[in-house]
CSV table of C-alpha atoms in Angstrom, one decimal:
chain,number,residue,atom,x,y,z
C,214,MET,CA,236.8,151.5,61.0
C,215,LYS,CA,233.2,151.7,62.4
C,216,LYS,CA,231.8,152.9,59.1
C,217,LYS,CA,233.5,150.0,57.3
C,218,PHE,CA,232.0,147.5,59.7
C,219,LEU,CA,228.5,148.9,59.3
C,220,PHE,CA,228.9,148.8,55.5
C,221,LEU,CA,229.9,145.1,55.6
C,222,MET,CA,226.9,144.3,57.9
C,223,ALA,CA,224.6,146.0,55.5
C,224,LEU,CA,226.1,144.2,52.5
C,225,LEU,CA,225.7,140.9,54.3
C,226,ALA,CA,222.0,141.6,55.0
C,227,VAL,CA,221.4,142.5,51.4
C,228,THR,CA,223.2,139.3,50.3
C,229,LEU,CA,221.1,137.1,52.7
C,230,PHE,CA,217.9,138.7,51.5
C,231,ALA,CA,218.9,138.1,47.9
C,232,LEU,CA,219.7,134.4,48.7
C,233,ALA,CA,216.3,134.1,50.4
C,234,GLU,CA,214.6,135.3,47.3
C,235,MET,CA,216.7,133.1,45.0
C,236,THR,CA,215.1,130.1,43.4
C,237,VAL,CA,217.3,127.0,43.9
C,238,TYR,CA,217.0,123.9,41.7
C,239,VAL,CA,218.0,120.3,42.3
C,240,TYR,CA,217.8,117.3,40.0
C,241,GLN,CA,216.0,114.0,40.6
C,242,LYS,CA,217.6,110.7,39.9
C,243,ASP,CA,215.9,110.7,36.4
C,244,GLY,CA,217.5,114.0,35.6
C,245,THR,CA,214.3,116.1,36.0
C,246,LYS,CA,215.0,119.6,37.2
C,247,VAL,CA,212.8,120.6,40.2
C,248,GLU,CA,212.6,123.6,42.4
C,249,TYR,CA,214.1,123.0,45.9
C,250,LEU,CA,211.2,123.9,48.3
C,251,ALA,CA,210.6,123.1,51.9
C,252,ALA,CA,207.9,120.6,50.7
C,253,ASN,CA,210.6,118.9,48.6
C,254,VAL,CA,213.2,118.8,51.3
C,255,ASP,CA,213.4,115.0,51.0
C,256,ILE,CA,214.7,115.3,47.4
C,257,ILE,CA,218.4,115.5,47.9
C,258,GLY,CA,220.7,115.8,44.9
C,259,PHE,CA,220.1,112.8,42.5
C,260,ALA,CA,218.5,110.5,45.1
C,261,ASN,CA,214.9,110.3,46.3
C,262,VAL,CA,214.4,109.9,50.0
C,263,PHE,CA,211.4,107.9,51.2
C,264,THR,CA,209.8,107.4,54.6
C,265,ILE,CA,208.7,104.4,56.6
C,266,THR,CA,205.8,105.3,59.0
C,267,PHE,CA,204.8,102.8,61.8
C,268,ASP,CA,201.2,102.5,62.9
C,269,ALA,CA,200.3,100.9,66.2
C,270,ASN,CA,197.0,99.5,64.6
C,271,GLY,CA,195.0,99.6,67.8
C,272,GLY,CA,198.0,99.4,70.1
C,273,ASP,CA,199.8,102.0,72.3
C,274,GLY,CA,203.0,103.9,72.0
C,275,SER,CA,204.9,105.7,69.3
C,276,MET,CA,207.8,105.1,66.9
C,277,ASP,CA,209.9,107.5,64.9
C,278,VAL,CA,209.5,107.8,61.2
C,279,VAL,CA,212.5,106.2,59.3
C,280,LYS,CA,214.0,107.9,56.3
C,281,ILE,CA,215.8,105.9,53.6
C,282,LYS,CA,217.3,106.7,50.2
C,283,GLU,CA,215.8,105.0,47.2
C,284,GLY,CA,217.4,101.6,46.6
C,285,GLU,CA,219.0,101.5,50.1
C,286,THR,CA,218.3,98.5,52.3
C,287,ILE,CA,217.8,98.8,56.1
C,288,THR,CA,216.8,96.6,59.0
C,289,LEU,CA,213.4,97.6,60.5
C,290,PRO,CA,213.8,99.0,64.1
C,291,ASP,CA,212.6,97.0,67.1
C,292,ASN,CA,208.9,97.3,67.7
C,293,THR,CA,208.0,99.4,70.8
C,294,PHE,CA,204.2,99.3,70.5
C,295,THR,CA,202.1,97.4,73.0
C,296,ASN,CA,198.5,96.2,72.9
C,297,GLY,CA,197.3,94.9,76.2
C,298,SER,CA,197.8,91.2,76.5
C,299,LEU,CA,198.2,90.8,72.7
C,300,THR,CA,201.5,89.7,71.2
C,301,PHE,CA,203.3,91.6,68.4
C,302,ALA,CA,203.3,89.4,65.3
C,303,GLY,CA,205.2,91.5,62.8
C,304,TRP,CA,204.2,94.2,60.2
C,305,ASN,CA,201.9,94.5,57.2
C,306,THR,CA,201.3,97.1,54.6
C,307,GLN,CA,197.6,96.9,55.4
C,308,ALA,CA,195.9,97.1,58.8
C,309,ASP,CA,193.9,93.9,58.2
C,310,GLY,CA,197.0,91.9,57.5
C,311,ILE,CA,196.2,91.0,53.9
C,312,GLY,CA,198.9,93.2,52.3
C,313,THR,CA,202.7,92.5,52.2
C,314,ALA,CA,204.0,91.1,55.4
C,315,TYR,CA,207.3,92.1,57.1
C,316,ALA,CA,208.7,90.1,59.9
C,317,ASP,CA,210.0,91.8,63.1
C,318,LYS,CA,213.4,93.4,62.3
C,319,ALA,CA,213.2,92.3,58.6
C,320,SER,CA,215.1,94.1,55.8
C,321,ALA,CA,213.3,96.7,53.7
C,322,THR,CA,214.2,98.4,50.4
C,323,LEU,CA,212.0,101.3,49.3
C,324,ILE,CA,210.8,102.6,46.0
C,325,ALA,CA,208.1,104.7,47.6
C,326,ASN,CA,206.9,105.9,51.0
C,327,LEU,CA,205.6,103.1,53.1
C,328,THR,CA,203.3,102.7,56.1
C,329,LEU,CA,203.6,99.5,58.2
C,330,TYR,CA,200.8,98.4,60.5
C,331,ALA,CA,201.6,96.4,63.6
C,332,GLN,CA,199.9,93.0,63.6
C,333,TRP,CA,198.6,91.5,66.9
C,334,GLU,CA,197.6,88.1,68.0
C,335,ALA,CA,196.4,86.6,71.3
C,336,PRO,CA,199.2,85.1,73.3
C,337,LYS,CA,199.1,81.4,73.9
C,338,ASP,CA,197.3,80.1,76.9
C,339,THR,CA,194.4,82.6,76.9
C,340,GLY,CA,190.7,82.2,76.8
C,341,ILE,CA,187.3,83.8,77.5
C,342,ALA,CA,185.0,83.0,80.4
C,343,ASP,CA,181.6,84.7,80.8
C,344,GLY,CA,182.7,87.4,78.3
C,345,HIS,CA,186.0,88.2,80.0
C,346,GLU,CA,189.5,87.3,79.0
C,347,TRP,CA,192.0,85.4,81.1
C,348,VAL,CA,195.7,84.6,80.6
C,349,ASP,CA,197.9,81.8,81.9
C,350,LEU,CA,201.1,83.2,83.4
C,351,GLY,CA,202.5,79.7,84.0
C,352,LEU,CA,202.4,80.0,87.7
C,353,PRO,CA,202.9,76.9,89.9
C,354,SER,CA,199.4,77.1,91.3
C,355,GLY,CA,197.9,77.1,87.7
C,356,THR,CA,195.9,80.3,88.5
C,357,LYS,CA,194.5,82.1,85.5
C,358,TRP,CA,194.4,85.8,85.8
C,359,ALA,CA,191.9,88.2,84.2
C,360,THR,CA,193.4,90.8,81.9
C,361,MET,CA,191.5,93.7,83.4
C,362,ASN,CA,189.8,95.0,86.5
C,363,VAL,CA,186.2,94.5,87.3
C,364,GLY,CA,184.4,97.5,85.8
C,365,ALA,CA,187.1,98.2,83.2
C,366,THR,CA,186.9,97.9,79.4
C,367,THR,CA,190.6,97.9,78.7
C,368,PRO,CA,193.7,96.4,80.5
C,369,GLN,CA,194.7,99.9,81.6
C,370,GLY,CA,191.3,101.0,82.7
C,371,TYR,CA,190.9,101.7,86.4
C,372,GLY,CA,187.5,99.9,86.7
C,373,ASN,CA,185.2,100.1,89.7
C,374,TYR,CA,186.1,100.4,93.4
C,375,TYR,CA,184.7,98.1,96.0
C,376,ALA,CA,184.9,97.9,99.8
C,377,TRP,CA,185.9,94.4,101.0
C,378,GLY,CA,182.9,92.1,101.1
C,379,GLU,CA,180.7,94.5,99.0
C,380,THR,CA,179.6,93.9,95.5
C,381,THR,CA,178.3,97.3,94.4
C,382,THR,CA,179.8,100.7,94.0
C,383,LYS,CA,178.7,103.8,96.0
C,384,SER,CA,179.5,107.5,96.3
C,385,THR,CA,181.1,107.4,99.8
C,386,TYR,CA,183.5,104.8,101.2
C,387,ASN,CA,183.9,104.8,105.0
C,388,TRP,CA,182.8,103.0,108.1
C,389,SER,CA,179.5,104.8,108.3
C,390,THR,CA,178.5,103.4,104.8
C,391,TYR,CA,180.2,100.0,105.2
C,392,LYS,CA,177.8,97.1,104.7
C,393,TRP,CA,179.2,94.7,107.4
C,394,CYS,CA,179.2,97.0,110.4
C,395,ASN,CA,176.9,99.3,112.4
C,396,GLY,CA,178.7,102.5,111.6
C,397,SER,CA,182.1,101.9,113.1
C,398,SER,CA,185.1,99.5,112.9
C,399,THR,CA,184.2,98.1,116.3
C,400,THR,CA,180.6,97.0,115.4
C,401,MET,CA,181.2,94.4,112.7
C,402,THR,CA,178.3,92.2,111.9
C,403,LYS,CA,180.1,89.6,109.7
C,404,TYR,CA,183.6,88.4,109.1
C,405,CYS,CA,185.0,89.0,112.6
C,406,THR,CA,187.4,87.0,114.8
C,407,GLU,CA,187.6,89.2,117.9
C,408,SER,CA,184.9,90.6,120.1
C,409,TYR,CA,186.6,94.1,120.2
C,410,HIS,CA,185.6,94.5,116.6
C,411,GLY,CA,182.0,93.2,116.9
C,412,ILE,CA,180.2,89.9,116.5
C,413,VAL,CA,182.6,87.0,116.4
C,414,ASP,CA,181.7,84.5,113.6
C,415,ASN,CA,185.3,83.5,112.8
C,416,LYS,CA,184.6,83.8,109.1
C,417,THR,CA,187.8,84.8,107.4
C,418,THR,CA,187.1,84.1,103.7
C,419,LEU,CA,184.5,85.9,101.7
C,420,ASP,CA,181.4,84.0,100.7
C,421,LEU,CA,180.8,84.0,97.0
C,422,SER,CA,177.7,86.1,97.6
C,423,ASP,CA,180.0,88.8,98.9
C,424,ASP,CA,182.7,88.4,96.2
C,425,ALA,CA,182.7,91.3,93.8
C,426,ALA,CA,184.3,89.3,91.0
C,427,TYR,CA,181.8,86.4,91.2
C,428,ILE,CA,178.7,88.7,91.5
C,429,ASN,CA,179.7,91.2,88.7
C,430,TRP,CA,181.5,88.9,86.2
C,431,GLY,CA,179.7,85.5,86.7
C,432,SER,CA,180.3,82.1,88.2
C,433,SER,CA,183.5,81.6,86.2
C,434,TRP,CA,185.3,84.2,88.3
C,435,ARG,CA,186.2,85.0,91.9
C,436,MET,CA,188.5,87.3,93.9
C,437,PRO,CA,192.1,86.1,94.4
C,438,THR,CA,193.3,84.6,97.7
C,439,LYS,CA,196.2,86.2,99.6
C,440,ALA,CA,198.4,83.3,98.5
C,441,GLU,CA,197.5,83.9,94.8
C,442,LEU,CA,198.4,87.6,95.1
C,443,SER,CA,201.7,86.7,96.7
C,444,GLU,CA,202.5,84.2,94.0
C,445,LEU,CA,201.6,86.8,91.3
C,446,ILE,CA,204.3,89.2,92.4
C,447,SER,CA,206.9,86.6,93.5
C,448,ALA,CA,210.3,87.3,92.0
C,449,SER,CA,210.6,83.5,91.5
C,450,TYR,CA,207.8,83.5,89.0
C,451,THR,CA,207.3,87.0,87.5
C,452,THR,CA,209.1,90.2,86.8
C,453,LEU,CA,207.4,93.5,87.9
C,454,THR,CA,208.1,96.5,85.7
C,455,TRP,CA,206.8,100.0,86.6
C,456,THR,CA,205.6,101.5,83.4
C,457,THR,CA,203.0,103.6,81.6
C,458,ARG,CA,200.3,102.3,79.3
C,459,SER,CA,198.1,104.8,77.4
C,460,GLY,CA,199.1,107.4,79.9
C,461,VAL,CA,198.2,105.2,82.9
C,462,LYS,CA,201.0,104.2,85.3
C,463,GLY,CA,201.2,100.8,86.9
C,464,TYR,CA,203.0,97.5,87.0
C,465,LYS,CA,203.4,95.1,84.1
C,466,VAL,CA,203.6,91.6,85.5
C,467,THR,CA,205.5,89.3,83.2
C,468,SER,CA,205.8,85.5,83.6
C,469,LYS,CA,209.3,84.1,83.8
C,470,THR,CA,207.9,80.8,82.4
C,471,ASN,CA,206.0,81.7,79.2
C,472,GLY,CA,206.5,85.5,78.8
C,473,ASN,CA,202.8,86.2,79.1
C,474,SER,CA,201.9,89.4,81.0
C,475,ILE,CA,199.1,91.4,82.6
C,476,PHE,CA,199.0,95.1,83.5
C,477,LEU,CA,197.9,96.4,86.9
C,478,PRO,CA,197.0,100.1,86.7
C,479,ALA,CA,197.7,102.3,89.7
C,480,ALA,CA,194.1,103.1,90.2
C,481,GLY,CA,194.4,104.6,93.7
C,482,ILE,CA,191.9,104.2,96.5
C,483,ARG,CA,188.4,105.6,97.3
C,484,LYS,CA,188.3,107.2,100.8
C,485,GLY,CA,185.1,109.0,101.7
C,486,SER,CA,183.8,110.6,98.6
C,487,GLY,CA,187.3,111.2,97.0
C,488,ARG,CA,189.7,109.2,95.0
C,489,ASN,CA,193.3,109.3,96.3
C,490,ASP,CA,196.8,108.2,95.0
C,491,VAL,CA,195.7,107.7,91.4
C,492,ASP,CA,198.7,107.0,89.1
C,493,SER,CA,200.9,106.5,92.1
C,494,ASP,CA,199.4,103.6,94.2
C,495,GLY,CA,197.4,100.5,93.5
C,496,TYR,CA,195.2,98.6,95.9
C,497,TYR,CA,193.9,95.1,94.8
C,498,LEU,CA,191.7,93.2,97.3
C,499,SER,CA,192.1,89.6,98.2
C,500,SER,CA,189.2,87.4,99.5
C,501,LEU,CA,190.9,86.9,102.9
C,502,LEU,CA,190.5,88.8,106.2
C,503,PHE,CA,193.6,89.9,108.0
C,504,THR,CA,194.3,87.6,111.0
C,505,GLY,CA,195.6,90.3,113.3
C,506,SER,CA,192.7,92.7,113.2
C,507,SER,CA,189.1,92.2,111.9
C,508,ASP,CA,188.9,95.7,110.4
C,509,ILE,CA,191.7,94.9,108.0
C,510,ALA,CA,191.8,92.7,104.9
C,511,TYR,CA,194.8,91.3,102.9
C,512,CYS,CA,195.4,93.1,99.6
C,513,LEU,CA,198.1,93.8,97.1
C,514,TYR,CA,199.1,97.4,97.8
C,515,PHE,CA,201.9,98.8,95.6
C,516,ASP,CA,203.7,102.0,94.5
C,517,SER,CA,206.7,102.5,92.2
C,518,ASP,CA,209.0,101.6,95.1
C,519,GLY,CA,207.5,98.2,96.0
C,520,THR,CA,204.6,96.1,97.2
C,521,TYR,CA,202.8,95.8,100.5
C,522,GLY,CA,199.9,93.8,101.9
C,523,ILE,CA,197.0,95.0,104.1
C,524,THR,CA,194.1,97.6,103.9
C,525,GLU,CA,191.1,98.8,105.8
C,526,ARG,CA,187.9,97.0,104.8
C,527,CYS,CA,185.7,100.0,104.3
C,528,TYR,CA,187.7,101.8,101.6
C,529,GLY,CA,187.0,101.4,97.8
C,530,GLN,CA,189.6,99.4,96.0
C,531,SER,CA,190.3,97.6,92.8
C,532,VAL,CA,189.4,93.9,92.1
C,533,ARG,CA,191.4,91.8,89.6
C,534,PRO,CA,189.6,88.5,89.2
C,535,VAL,CA,191.0,85.0,88.8
C,536,LEU,CA,189.3,82.1,87.0
C,537,ARG,CA,187.4,79.6,89.1
C,538,GLU,CA,188.5,76.0,88.2
């Protein structure tokens, strides 16, 4: 019995080897006989199979290739690409939009392979001020928010880090290097409401000369107030979605009024000479001193679980400007 089993196994191996060496032919729809090769795997029986490839055209994300038999009609899948604050405006057979246009979720019938390029347009209610883009989220206050951080070149860029009331970057962020004190949190020289923390001047709002947005971006911009940061993340006006854009984690803030959005990257915080909590936490400075303790300022502090509200003045944090109007 054992010999018979071994014989059958040997016979099977020989048969499989012979099949592997065998040339297999299939026929195209026009009747042409072609060799069936791995490179021709999309030629099935009498039908040609074509592909639709989707190109983000400057955007972010990925979409699967769609396969379709010749003459078959399908509905294009939902677009999943994003491109900063730009709005998806359909597909085109050329990147510059001068080819054949396909609307979002349009029908398509193929006679050849096809590449479709995403088309992008600026959302309504946007503009440029001093070379930087703003977007209107339809908030009750009318505040127009910048689409990126000070120092960034893309919406998902981390940008620069600033201590509260400072307008330049530096290599070390702590009380010994902080501009508005004499080396400690109890020796404040400006913006102080209690003697324990230093000289009392009762200044609680940053002067424009100490505003990182105004100084670095121009007179059209300023840092947001505490109220404006609170409004930005209010569930009454916006939806917060923890997401990833070009490999960067953060919150997409989407208006419930007009659908416009901005992205706040989780850029972390600079403490000492290091950078902490990148891709897990975000720290966005306001222009207002914390009323309970003069070594603290109001900010938008967040992680994937929620949002919070204060920070030490001396640490390096992100600045997302708003338009001065």
